[in-house]
CSV table of C-alpha atoms in Angstrom, one decimal:
chain,number,residue,atom,x,y,z
H,1,MET,CA,9.5,15.1,18.8
H,2,SER,CA,9.5,15.9,15.1
H,3,ARG,CA,6.8,14.6,12.8
H,4,ILE,CA,6.7,10.8,12.4
H,5,PRO,CA,7.6,9.8,8.8
H,6,PRO,CA,5.5,7.1,7.2
H,7,PRO,CA,7.2,3.7,6.9
H,8,MET,CA,9.1,2.8,3.7
H,9,ALA,CA,9.6,-1.0,4.1
H,10,MET,CA,7.7,-3.9,5.7
H,11,LEU,CA,9.0,-7.3,6.6
H,12,ALA,CA,6.2,-9.8,6.6
H,13,GLU,CA,7.2,-12.9,8.5
H,14,LEU,CA,4.6,-15.2,6.9
H,15,THR,CA,5.4,-18.2,9.1
H,16,HIS,CA,8.0,-19.5,11.5
H,17,ARG,CA,7.9,-22.9,9.8
H,18,CYS,CA,11.2,-23.8,8.2
H,19,PRO,CA,12.7,-27.0,6.9
H,20,LEU,CA,16.2,-25.8,7.8
H,21,ALA,CA,17.6,-25.8,11.3
H,22,CYS,CA,20.2,-23.0,11.1
H,23,PRO,CA,21.9,-22.5,14.5
H,24,TYR,CA,22.0,-18.7,13.8
H,25,CYS,CA,18.3,-18.4,13.4
H,26,SER,CA,17.3,-14.9,14.6
H,27,ASN,CA,13.7,-15.8,15.2
H,28,PRO,CA,12.6,-15.8,18.9
H,29,LEU,CA,13.0,-18.8,21.2
H,30,GLU,CA,9.2,-19.3,21.2
H,31,LEU,CA,8.0,-19.9,17.6
H,32,GLU,CA,4.5,-19.3,16.5
H,33,ALA,CA,2.4,-22.4,15.7
H,34,GLN,CA,0.8,-22.7,12.2
H,35,GLU,CA,-2.7,-22.3,13.7
H,36,ARG,CA,-1.8,-18.8,14.9
H,37,GLU,CA,-0.5,-17.6,11.6
H,38,LEU,CA,-2.4,-14.8,9.8
H,39,SER,CA,-4.7,-16.0,7.0
H,40,THR,CA,-4.5,-15.0,3.3
H,41,GLU,CA,-7.3,-12.5,3.9
H,42,ASP,CA,-5.6,-11.0,6.9
H,43,TRP,CA,-2.3,-10.5,4.9
H,44,THR,CA,-4.2,-9.1,1.9
H,45,ARG,CA,-5.8,-6.5,4.1
H,46,VAL,CA,-2.5,-5.7,5.8
H,47,PHE,CA,-0.7,-5.3,2.4
H,48,ALA,CA,-3.3,-2.8,1.3
H,49,GLU,CA,-3.1,-0.9,4.6
H,50,ALA,CA,0.7,-0.8,4.3
H,51,ALA,CA,0.7,0.6,0.8
H,52,GLU,CA,-1.9,3.3,1.9
H,53,LEU,CA,0.3,4.1,4.8
H,54,GLY,CA,3.4,4.7,2.6
H,55,VAL,CA,5.2,1.4,2.5
H,56,LEU,CA,6.9,0.9,-0.9
H,57,GLN,CA,8.9,-2.3,-0.4
H,58,LEU,CA,7.6,-5.6,1.0
H,59,HIS,CA,9.9,-8.4,2.0
H,60,LEU,CA,8.2,-11.8,2.4
H,61,SER,CA,10.1,-13.7,4.9
H,62,GLY,CA,9.8,-16.3,7.7
H,63,GLY,CA,10.8,-19.0,8.6
H,64,GLU,CA,10.6,-20.3,5.1
H,65,PRO,CA,7.9,-18.3,3.2
H,66,ALA,CA,7.6,-21.1,0.7
H,67,THR,CA,6.0,-23.3,3.3
H,68,ARG,CA,2.9,-21.1,3.0
H,69,ARG,CA,0.6,-22.8,0.5
H,70,ASP,CA,-0.9,-19.4,-0.4
H,71,LEU,CA,2.4,-17.8,-1.3
H,72,THR,CA,1.4,-17.1,-4.9
H,73,ASP,CA,-1.9,-15.5,-3.7
H,74,LEU,CA,0.0,-13.4,-1.2
H,75,VAL,CA,2.4,-12.1,-3.9
H,76,ARG,CA,-0.5,-11.3,-6.2
H,77,ALA,CA,-2.2,-9.4,-3.3
H,78,ALA,CA,1.0,-7.5,-2.6
H,79,ARG,CA,1.4,-6.5,-6.2
H,80,GLU,CA,-2.2,-5.5,-6.5
H,81,ALA,CA,-1.6,-3.2,-3.5
H,82,GLY,CA,1.2,-1.6,-5.4
H,83,LEU,CA,4.1,-2.9,-3.3
H,84,TYR,CA,7.5,-3.9,-4.6
H,85,THR,CA,7.6,-7.5,-3.6
H,86,ASN,CA,10.7,-9.4,-2.6
H,87,LEU,CA,10.8,-13.0,-1.6
H,88,ILE,CA,13.5,-14.0,1.0
H,89,THR,CA,13.9,-17.7,0.8
H,90,SER,CA,16.3,-20.7,1.3
H,91,GLY,CA,14.8,-22.1,-2.0
H,92,ILE,CA,13.6,-25.2,-0.2
H,93,GLY,CA,10.0,-25.8,-1.1
H,94,LEU,CA,10.2,-24.0,-4.4
H,95,THR,CA,9.6,-26.0,-7.6
H,96,ARG,CA,10.1,-24.7,-11.2
H,97,ARG,CA,6.3,-24.6,-11.6
H,98,ARG,CA,5.8,-22.7,-8.4
H,99,LEU,CA,8.4,-20.1,-9.4
H,100,GLU,CA,6.6,-19.7,-12.7
H,101,GLU,CA,3.4,-19.0,-10.8
H,102,LEU,CA,5.2,-16.5,-8.7
H,103,ASP,CA,6.5,-14.9,-11.9
H,104,THR,CA,2.9,-14.6,-13.3
H,105,ALA,CA,1.7,-13.2,-9.9
H,106,GLY,CA,4.3,-10.4,-10.3
H,107,LEU,CA,7.1,-11.2,-7.9
H,108,ASP,CA,9.7,-8.5,-8.3
H,109,HIS,CA,12.8,-10.0,-6.8
H,110,VAL,CA,14.2,-13.0,-5.1
H,111,GLN,CA,16.7,-13.1,-2.3
H,112,LEU,CA,18.3,-16.5,-1.9
H,113,SER,CA,20.2,-17.5,1.3
H,114,LEU,CA,23.4,-19.5,1.4
H,115,GLN,CA,24.3,-21.5,4.5
H,116,GLY,CA,27.7,-22.5,3.1
H,117,MET,CA,29.4,-22.6,-0.3
H,118,ASP,CA,29.6,-26.3,-0.8
H,119,ALA,CA,27.2,-29.2,-0.1
H,120,GLU,CA,29.1,-30.6,2.9
H,121,LEU,CA,29.3,-27.4,4.9
H,122,ALA,CA,25.9,-25.9,3.7
H,123,ASP,CA,24.0,-29.0,4.7
H,124,ARG,CA,25.8,-29.2,8.0
H,125,ILE,CA,25.1,-25.6,8.9
H,126,GLY,CA,21.5,-25.7,7.6
H,127,GLY,CA,20.9,-29.1,9.3
H,128,TYR,CA,19.2,-30.3,6.2
H,129,LYS,CA,20.7,-33.0,4.0
H,130,GLY,CA,20.4,-32.3,0.3
H,131,GLY,CA,19.6,-28.7,0.9
H,132,PHE,CA,22.5,-27.3,-1.0
H,133,ALA,CA,21.9,-29.4,-4.2
H,134,ARG,CA,18.2,-28.3,-4.1
H,135,LYS,CA,19.2,-24.7,-3.7
H,136,MET,CA,21.5,-24.9,-6.7
H,137,GLN,CA,18.7,-26.3,-8.7
H,138,VAL,CA,16.3,-23.5,-7.6
H,139,ALA,CA,19.0,-20.9,-8.4
H,140,GLY,CA,19.1,-22.3,-11.9
H,141,TRP,CA,15.4,-21.9,-12.3
H,142,ILE,CA,15.5,-18.4,-10.9
H,143,GLY,CA,18.0,-17.5,-13.6
H,144,GLU,CA,16.1,-19.1,-16.4
H,145,ILE,CA,12.8,-17.3,-15.4
H,146,GLY,CA,14.8,-14.1,-15.2
H,147,PHE,CA,14.0,-13.0,-11.6
H,148,PRO,CA,16.5,-10.4,-10.4
H,149,LEU,CA,18.5,-12.1,-7.7
H,150,THR,CA,20.3,-11.2,-4.5
H,151,LEU,CA,22.3,-13.7,-2.6
H,152,ASN,CA,22.4,-13.5,1.1
H,153,ALA,CA,25.2,-15.2,3.1
H,154,VAL,CA,25.3,-15.3,6.8
H,155,LEU,CA,29.0,-15.8,7.7
H,156,HIS,CA,30.5,-16.9,11.0
H,157,ARG,CA,33.5,-18.7,12.5
H,158,GLN,CA,32.7,-21.9,10.6
H,159,ASN,CA,32.2,-20.6,7.1
H,160,LEU,CA,33.9,-17.2,6.9
H,161,HIS,CA,36.8,-18.8,4.9
H,162,GLN,CA,34.3,-19.4,2.1
H,163,LEU,CA,33.5,-15.7,1.5
H,164,PRO,CA,35.6,-15.5,-1.7
H,165,ARG,CA,33.6,-18.5,-3.0
H,166,ALA,CA,30.3,-16.7,-2.1
H,167,LEU,CA,31.3,-13.8,-4.3
H,168,GLU,CA,32.2,-16.1,-7.2
H,169,MET,CA,28.9,-18.0,-6.8
H,170,ALA,CA,27.0,-14.7,-6.9
H,171,GLN,CA,28.6,-13.9,-10.3
H,172,GLU,CA,28.1,-17.4,-11.6
H,173,MET,CA,24.4,-17.2,-10.8
H,174,GLY,CA,24.0,-13.8,-12.4
H,175,ALA,CA,23.1,-12.1,-9.1
H,176,ARG,CA,23.2,-8.3,-9.1
H,177,ARG,CA,23.7,-8.1,-5.4
H,178,ILE,CA,25.0,-10.0,-2.5
H,179,GLU,CA,24.4,-9.4,1.2
H,180,VAL,CA,27.4,-10.5,3.2
H,181,ALA,CA,26.3,-10.4,6.8
H,182,ILE,CA,28.5,-11.5,9.7
H,183,VAL,CA,26.3,-13.4,12.0
H,184,GLN,CA,24.2,-11.1,14.4
H,185,PHE,CA,23.3,-12.5,17.7
H,186,TYR,CA,19.6,-12.3,18.3
H,187,GLY,CA,17.0,-14.9,19.1
H,188,TRP,CA,18.1,-18.5,18.8
H,189,ALA,CA,21.6,-17.4,17.6
H,190,MET,CA,22.4,-16.4,21.2
H,191,LYS,CA,22.6,-20.1,22.1
H,192,ASN,CA,25.4,-20.5,19.5
H,193,ARG,CA,27.6,-17.6,20.2
H,194,ALA,CA,30.7,-19.7,21.1
H,195,ALA,CA,30.4,-21.9,18.1
H,196,LEU,CA,29.6,-19.1,15.6
H,197,MET,CA,31.4,-16.0,16.8
H,198,PRO,CA,34.1,-15.1,14.4
H,199,THR,CA,37.5,-14.3,15.7
H,200,ARG,CA,38.7,-10.7,15.6
H,201,GLU,CA,41.2,-11.7,12.8
H,202,GLN,CA,38.4,-13.2,10.8
H,203,ALA,CA,36.3,-10.2,11.2
H,204,ARG,CA,39.1,-7.9,10.0
H,205,GLU,CA,40.0,-10.1,7.1
H,206,ALA,CA,36.4,-10.1,5.9
H,207,GLU,CA,36.2,-6.3,6.0
H,208,ALA,CA,39.4,-6.1,3.9
H,209,LEU,CA,38.2,-8.7,1.5
H,210,VAL,CA,34.9,-6.9,1.0
H,211,ALA,CA,36.6,-3.5,0.5
H,212,GLU,CA,38.8,-5.1,-2.2
H,213,ALA,CA,35.9,-6.9,-3.9
H,214,ARG,CA,33.8,-3.8,-4.0
H,215,GLU,CA,36.5,-2.1,-6.0
H,216,SER,CA,37.2,-5.0,-8.3
H,217,LEU,CA,33.6,-5.9,-8.9
H,218,LYS,CA,32.3,-2.3,-9.3
H,219,GLY,CA,29.4,-2.2,-11.8
H,220,LYS,CA,29.2,-6.1,-11.8
H,221,LEU,CA,28.2,-7.0,-8.3
H,222,VAL,CA,26.9,-4.8,-5.5
H,223,ILE,CA,28.1,-6.0,-2.1
H,224,ASP,CA,26.2,-5.0,1.1
H,225,PHE,CA,28.1,-5.8,4.2
H,226,VAL,CA,27.2,-6.2,7.8
H,227,PRO,CA,30.3,-6.3,10.0
H,228,ALA,CA,30.7,-8.3,13.2
H,229,ASP,CA,29.0,-6.5,16.1
H,230,TYR,CA,31.1,-7.9,18.9
H,231,HIS,CA,34.4,-6.8,17.2
H,232,GLY,CA,33.2,-3.4,16.2
H,233,ASP,CA,34.0,0.1,17.7
H,234,TYR,CA,30.9,1.9,16.6
H,235,PRO,CA,27.4,0.4,16.5
H,236,LYS,CA,25.3,-0.2,13.4
H,237,ARG,CA,22.5,2.3,12.5
H,238,CYS,CA,20.0,-0.3,13.6
H,239,MET,CA,16.8,-0.4,11.4
H,240,ASN,CA,17.8,3.1,10.3
H,241,GLY,CA,16.1,4.2,13.4
H,242,TRP,CA,13.4,2.7,15.6
H,243,GLY,CA,10.0,3.2,14.1
H,244,SER,CA,11.5,5.4,11.5
H,245,VAL,CA,11.8,3.5,8.2
H,246,GLY,CA,10.6,0.0,8.6
H,247,LEU,CA,8.3,-2.4,10.5
H,248,ASN,CA,8.0,-6.1,11.0
H,249,ILE,CA,5.0,-8.2,11.2
H,250,ALA,CA,5.3,-11.5,13.1
H,251,PRO,CA,3.4,-14.6,11.8
H,252,ASP,CA,0.6,-14.1,14.3
H,253,GLY,CA,0.1,-10.4,13.3
H,254,LEU,CA,2.1,-8.7,16.0
H,255,VAL,CA,3.6,-5.5,14.7
H,256,LEU,CA,7.2,-4.9,15.7
H,257,PRO,CA,9.7,-2.1,15.1
H,258,CYS,CA,12.4,-4.7,14.6
H,259,HIS,CA,12.9,-8.4,14.6
H,260,ALA,CA,14.0,-8.7,18.2
H,261,ALA,CA,11.9,-6.0,19.8
H,262,ARG,CA,9.9,-8.5,21.8
H,263,THR,CA,12.9,-9.1,24.0
H,264,ILE,CA,12.3,-5.7,25.6
H,265,PRO,CA,9.9,-6.7,28.3
H,266,HIS,CA,8.2,-3.4,29.2
H,267,LEU,CA,7.0,-2.7,25.6
H,268,GLU,CA,3.5,-3.8,24.7
H,269,PHE,CA,3.0,-4.6,21.0
H,270,TRP,CA,-0.2,-4.4,19.1
H,271,THR,CA,-1.6,-6.8,16.5
H,272,VAL,CA,-3.1,-6.2,13.1
H,273,ARG,CA,-5.9,-8.5,14.2
H,274,ASP,CA,-7.2,-5.7,16.5
H,275,ARG,CA,-6.1,-2.4,14.9
H,276,SER,CA,-5.1,-0.8,11.6
H,277,LEU,CA,-1.5,-0.6,10.7
H,278,ARG,CA,-1.8,3.2,10.6
H,279,GLU,CA,-2.9,3.3,14.2
H,280,ILE,CA,-0.1,1.0,15.3
H,281,TRP,CA,2.6,2.9,13.4
H,282,TYR,CA,1.7,6.3,14.8
H,283,ASP,CA,0.1,5.6,18.2
H,284,ASN,CA,1.5,2.4,19.7
H,285,PRO,CA,3.7,3.6,22.7
H,286,ALA,CA,6.1,0.8,21.8
H,287,PHE,CA,6.8,2.4,18.5
H,288,ASN,CA,7.2,5.8,20.1
H,289,ALA,CA,9.5,4.6,22.9
H,290,TYR,CA,12.8,5.0,21.0
H,291,ARG,CA,11.9,7.4,18.2
H,292,GLY,CA,14.0,10.5,17.8
H,293,ASP,CA,16.6,11.0,20.5
H,294,ASP,CA,14.7,12.2,23.6
H,295,TRP,CA,15.1,8.7,25.2
H,296,MET,CA,18.9,8.8,24.9
H,297,LYS,CA,21.1,8.7,27.9
H,298,GLU,CA,24.8,9.5,28.1
H,299,PRO,CA,27.1,8.9,26.4
H,300,CYS,CA,24.7,9.1,23.4
H,301,ARG,CA,22.8,12.2,24.4
H,302,SER,CA,25.8,14.6,23.9
H,303,CYS,CA,27.6,12.5,21.3
H,304,GLU,CA,28.5,13.9,17.9
H,305,ARG,CA,27.8,10.5,16.4
H,306,LYS,CA,24.2,10.2,17.5
H,307,ALA,CA,22.9,11.3,14.2
H,308,ILE,CA,25.0,8.7,12.5
H,309,ASP,CA,24.2,5.6,14.5
H,310,LEU,CA,21.1,6.7,16.4
H,311,GLY,CA,22.5,5.0,19.5
H,312,GLY,CA,22.7,1.6,17.8
H,313,CYS,CA,20.6,-1.4,18.6
H,314,ARG,CA,18.1,-1.2,21.6
H,315,CYS,CA,17.8,-5.0,21.8
H,316,GLN,CA,21.6,-5.4,22.0
H,317,ALA,CA,21.8,-2.6,24.7
H,318,LEU,CA,19.3,-4.6,26.7
H,319,ALA,CA,21.0,-8.0,26.1
H,320,ILE,CA,24.5,-6.9,27.0
H,321,ALA,CA,24.2,-3.6,29.1
H,322,GLY,CA,20.9,-4.6,30.7
H,323,ASP,CA,19.1,-1.4,29.7
H,324,PRO,CA,17.3,-0.8,26.3
H,325,ALA,CA,17.9,2.9,26.6
H,326,ALA,CA,21.7,2.6,27.1
H,327,ALA,CA,24.2,3.0,24.3
H,328,ASP,CA,24.7,-0.1,22.2
H,329,PRO,CA,27.7,-1.7,23.8
H,330,VAL,CA,29.3,-2.2,20.4
H,331,CYS,CA,30.3,1.5,20.9
H,332,VAL,CA,33.7,2.2,22.4
H,333,LYS,CA,32.1,4.9,24.5
H,334,SER,CA,29.7,2.5,26.2
H,335,PRO,CA,30.5,1.5,29.8
H,336,ALA,CA,29.6,-2.1,28.7
H,337,HIS,CA,31.9,-2.1,25.7
H,338,ALA,CA,34.7,-3.8,27.7
H,339,LYS,CA,32.3,-6.5,28.8
H,340,MET,CA,31.2,-7.2,25.3
H,341,ARG,CA,34.8,-7.4,24.1
H,342,ALA,CA,35.6,-9.8,27.0
H,343,MET,CA,32.5,-11.9,26.0
H,344,ALA,CA,33.8,-12.1,22.4
H,345,GLU,CA,37.2,-13.3,23.6
H,346,ALA,CA,35.6,-15.9,26.0
H,347,PHE,CA,33.3,-17.2,23.2
H,348,ASN,CA,36.3,-17.3,20.8
H,349,ALA,CA,38.3,-19.3,23.3
H,350,GLU,CA,35.5,-21.8,23.7
H,351,GLY,CA,34.7,-21.9,20.0
H,352,GLU,CA,36.8,-24.8,18.9
H,353,SER,CA,35.1,-27.2,21.2
H,354,ALA,CA,31.5,-25.7,21.1
H,355,GLU,CA,28.8,-27.8,19.4
H,356,LEU,CA,26.1,-26.3,17.2
H,357,THR,CA,22.7,-26.2,18.8
H,358,TYR,CA,20.3,-26.6,15.9
H,359,ARG,CA,17.0,-24.8,15.6
H,360,HIS,CA,14.2,-27.2,14.6
H,361,TYR,CA,10.7,-26.2,14.0
H,362,ALA,CA,8.6,-28.7,15.9
M,1,MET,CA,30.6,9.7,-20.9
M,2,ILE,CA,28.2,7.1,-22.3
M,3,ALA,CA,28.8,6.2,-25.9
M,4,GLN,CA,26.5,7.9,-28.4
M,5,GLY,CA,24.8,4.8,-29.7
M,6,ALA,CA,24.6,3.0,-26.3
M,7,ILE,CA,21.1,2.2,-25.1
M,8,PRO,CA,20.3,2.7,-21.4
M,9,VAL,CA,17.9,0.1,-20.1
M,10,ILE,CA,15.8,-0.2,-16.9
M,11,PRO,CA,16.2,-3.9,-16.2
M,12,ARG,CA,13.7,-6.3,-14.8
M,13,GLY,CA,13.1,-5.7,-11.1
M,14,VAL,CA,13.5,-2.0,-11.3
M,15,ARG,CA,10.5,0.3,-11.9
M,16,LEU,CA,9.3,3.8,-11.7
M,17,HIS,CA,6.6,4.3,-9.2
M,18,ARG,CA,4.4,7.2,-8.2
M,19,ASP,CA,4.7,7.5,-4.4
M,20,ALA,CA,1.3,9.0,-3.8
M,21,VAL,CA,1.8,9.3,0.0
M,22,ARG,CA,4.9,11.4,-0.3
M,23,ASP,CA,3.8,13.1,-3.6
M,24,ARG,CA,6.9,12.2,-5.6
M,25,TRP,CA,8.3,9.7,-8.1
M,26,VAL,CA,10.6,7.0,-6.9
M,27,LEU,CA,12.7,4.3,-8.6
M,28,LEU,CA,12.0,1.0,-6.9
M,29,ALA,CA,14.9,-1.5,-7.1
M,30,PRO,CA,16.0,-4.6,-5.1
M,31,GLU,CA,16.2,-3.5,-1.5
M,32,LYS,CA,16.5,0.2,-2.6
M,33,THR,CA,14.2,3.0,-3.1
M,34,ILE,CA,15.5,6.1,-4.8
M,35,ALA,CA,13.6,9.3,-4.6
M,36,LEU,CA,13.6,11.2,-7.8
M,37,ASP,CA,13.5,14.9,-8.5
M,38,GLU,CA,12.0,16.3,-11.6
M,39,ILE,CA,15.1,15.9,-13.7
M,40,GLY,CA,15.6,12.3,-12.5
M,41,HIS,CA,12.1,11.5,-13.4
M,42,ALA,CA,12.4,13.2,-16.8
M,43,ILE,CA,15.4,11.1,-17.7
M,44,LEU,CA,14.1,7.8,-16.4
M,45,SER,CA,10.6,8.2,-17.9
M,46,ARG,CA,12.3,8.5,-21.3
M,47,ILE,CA,14.4,5.3,-21.0
M,48,ASP,CA,12.4,2.7,-22.8
M,49,GLY,CA,15.0,0.1,-23.7
M,50,ARG,CA,15.1,1.2,-27.4
M,51,THR,CA,16.2,4.8,-27.3
M,52,ASP,CA,19.9,5.4,-27.6
M,53,PHE,CA,21.8,7.9,-25.6
M,54,THR,CA,22.1,10.5,-28.4
M,55,THR,CA,18.3,10.4,-29.0
M,56,LEU,CA,17.6,10.6,-25.3
M,57,ILE,CA,19.7,13.8,-25.0
M,58,ASP,CA,18.0,15.2,-28.1
M,59,ARG,CA,14.6,14.7,-26.6
M,60,LEU,CA,15.6,16.1,-23.2
M,61,ALA,CA,17.2,19.1,-24.9
M,62,ALA,CA,14.0,19.8,-26.9
M,63,ASP,CA,11.6,19.2,-24.1
M,64,TYR,CA,13.4,21.4,-21.6
M,65,ALA,CA,14.9,23.9,-24.1
M,66,ALA,CA,18.4,23.2,-22.8
M,67,PRO,CA,21.7,23.1,-24.7
M,68,ARG,CA,22.7,19.5,-25.5
M,69,GLU,CA,26.3,20.0,-24.5
M,70,GLN,CA,25.2,21.2,-21.1
M,71,ILE,CA,22.9,18.4,-20.2
M,72,ALA,CA,24.7,15.5,-21.8
M,73,PRO,CA,27.4,15.1,-19.1
M,74,ASP,CA,24.9,15.4,-16.3
M,75,VAL,CA,22.5,12.8,-17.8
M,76,SER,CA,25.5,10.6,-18.5
M,77,GLY,CA,26.7,10.9,-15.0
M,78,PHE,CA,23.2,10.2,-13.6
M,79,ILE,CA,22.9,7.0,-15.7
M,80,GLU,CA,26.4,5.8,-15.0
M,81,ALA,CA,26.0,6.2,-11.3
M,82,LEU,CA,22.9,4.1,-11.3
M,83,ALA,CA,24.6,1.5,-13.6
M,84,GLU,CA,27.5,1.2,-11.2
M,85,ARG,CA,24.9,0.2,-8.5
M,86,ARG,CA,23.4,-2.3,-10.9
M,87,ILE,CA,20.1,-0.4,-11.0
M,88,LEU,CA,20.3,0.6,-14.7
M,89,GLU,CA,22.1,-1.2,-17.5
M,90,VAL,CA,23.7,0.3,-20.6
M,91,ALA,CA,23.5,-2.0,-23.6
């Protein structure tokens, strides 16, 4: 295997606590209790270790990171470590005063999530009454303070028709970027595949709309787009490669190559409570399991696209094809592709009648 | 080509950073890290939000003993490409 590059980006899941109950939550089925969360001191040490290891960008996420009372201290610690610090939030739990404190602490950027583009739909999807109104208020404060803003909209069968409105809202709020992600099915979201899976027509329409908007909004709004997995022909370049560019830290300190890696049962993950981040990144067998391409089987091994998509997503290969070293079944060359396509059709057929199963932190 | 009197600006949320681990300069921006070569760093380190494009080219030409007409299109292209991605602004 070639030399392991140092990581560029780290996602710190500060907590699993969240006031929203989004049915597409990608966090695992078992959430971490508050008592098991890393302390301020733990995170401060981890941020310093991350910067020393080569991490440049830090994403503070959750759950809702604003539920951490020490959020401002954590931002300050991250900036002192030299990290570019991004807050990924629903806005719920942020006051004007708190945002000003985060500004003083050096927060670089805010990414604000949208559950829907009007109060009725957003509050229904987020399972939180009044959430949309609150979010709009927070967006106003973000603009007044002058934080650079990215909007993030997870789109699915029930809100994809509002994509044009999301693009308008991004411009109204002065966002430089918007991430338009068609729902990905990991963690809790797996329970809601019937209710949320877009139809093939919706998926194609979204792709066309994004292509058009990228052209017409060039230089005004940058659009990052995540297409619908189950309706694709080639897999995504998941995490830009396993153990290659980024790492995640779960609220209890477990270090993961990706959000869903814990679903792969034979991998043993290490925690920052016991070891340094450097040791984990370079020496944890779980991180080395799918680095490079030695682990690949056919059809990936001899495929000319393997350098493009790196075989796709290991967690999805396990979930659909039953083998984490198989090709991501999104790929037309995967023996499980037909199965995935059939699943999409079955979920779509059921979709109209399927109820949302909300994700409540209890 | 960028207008003579236009002022390139590194907006809030974007900053030059010395990447000590990889021994290089990078531009850190929302969800993006751009590795810079010597030329890229030379351009960006001279963008201070006050210097207009003409003066920027004058300074680069002087510092690198390069003809203005040769570097101006390249520098303009570099800045415009970043502006298109909303990483730089041209005021």
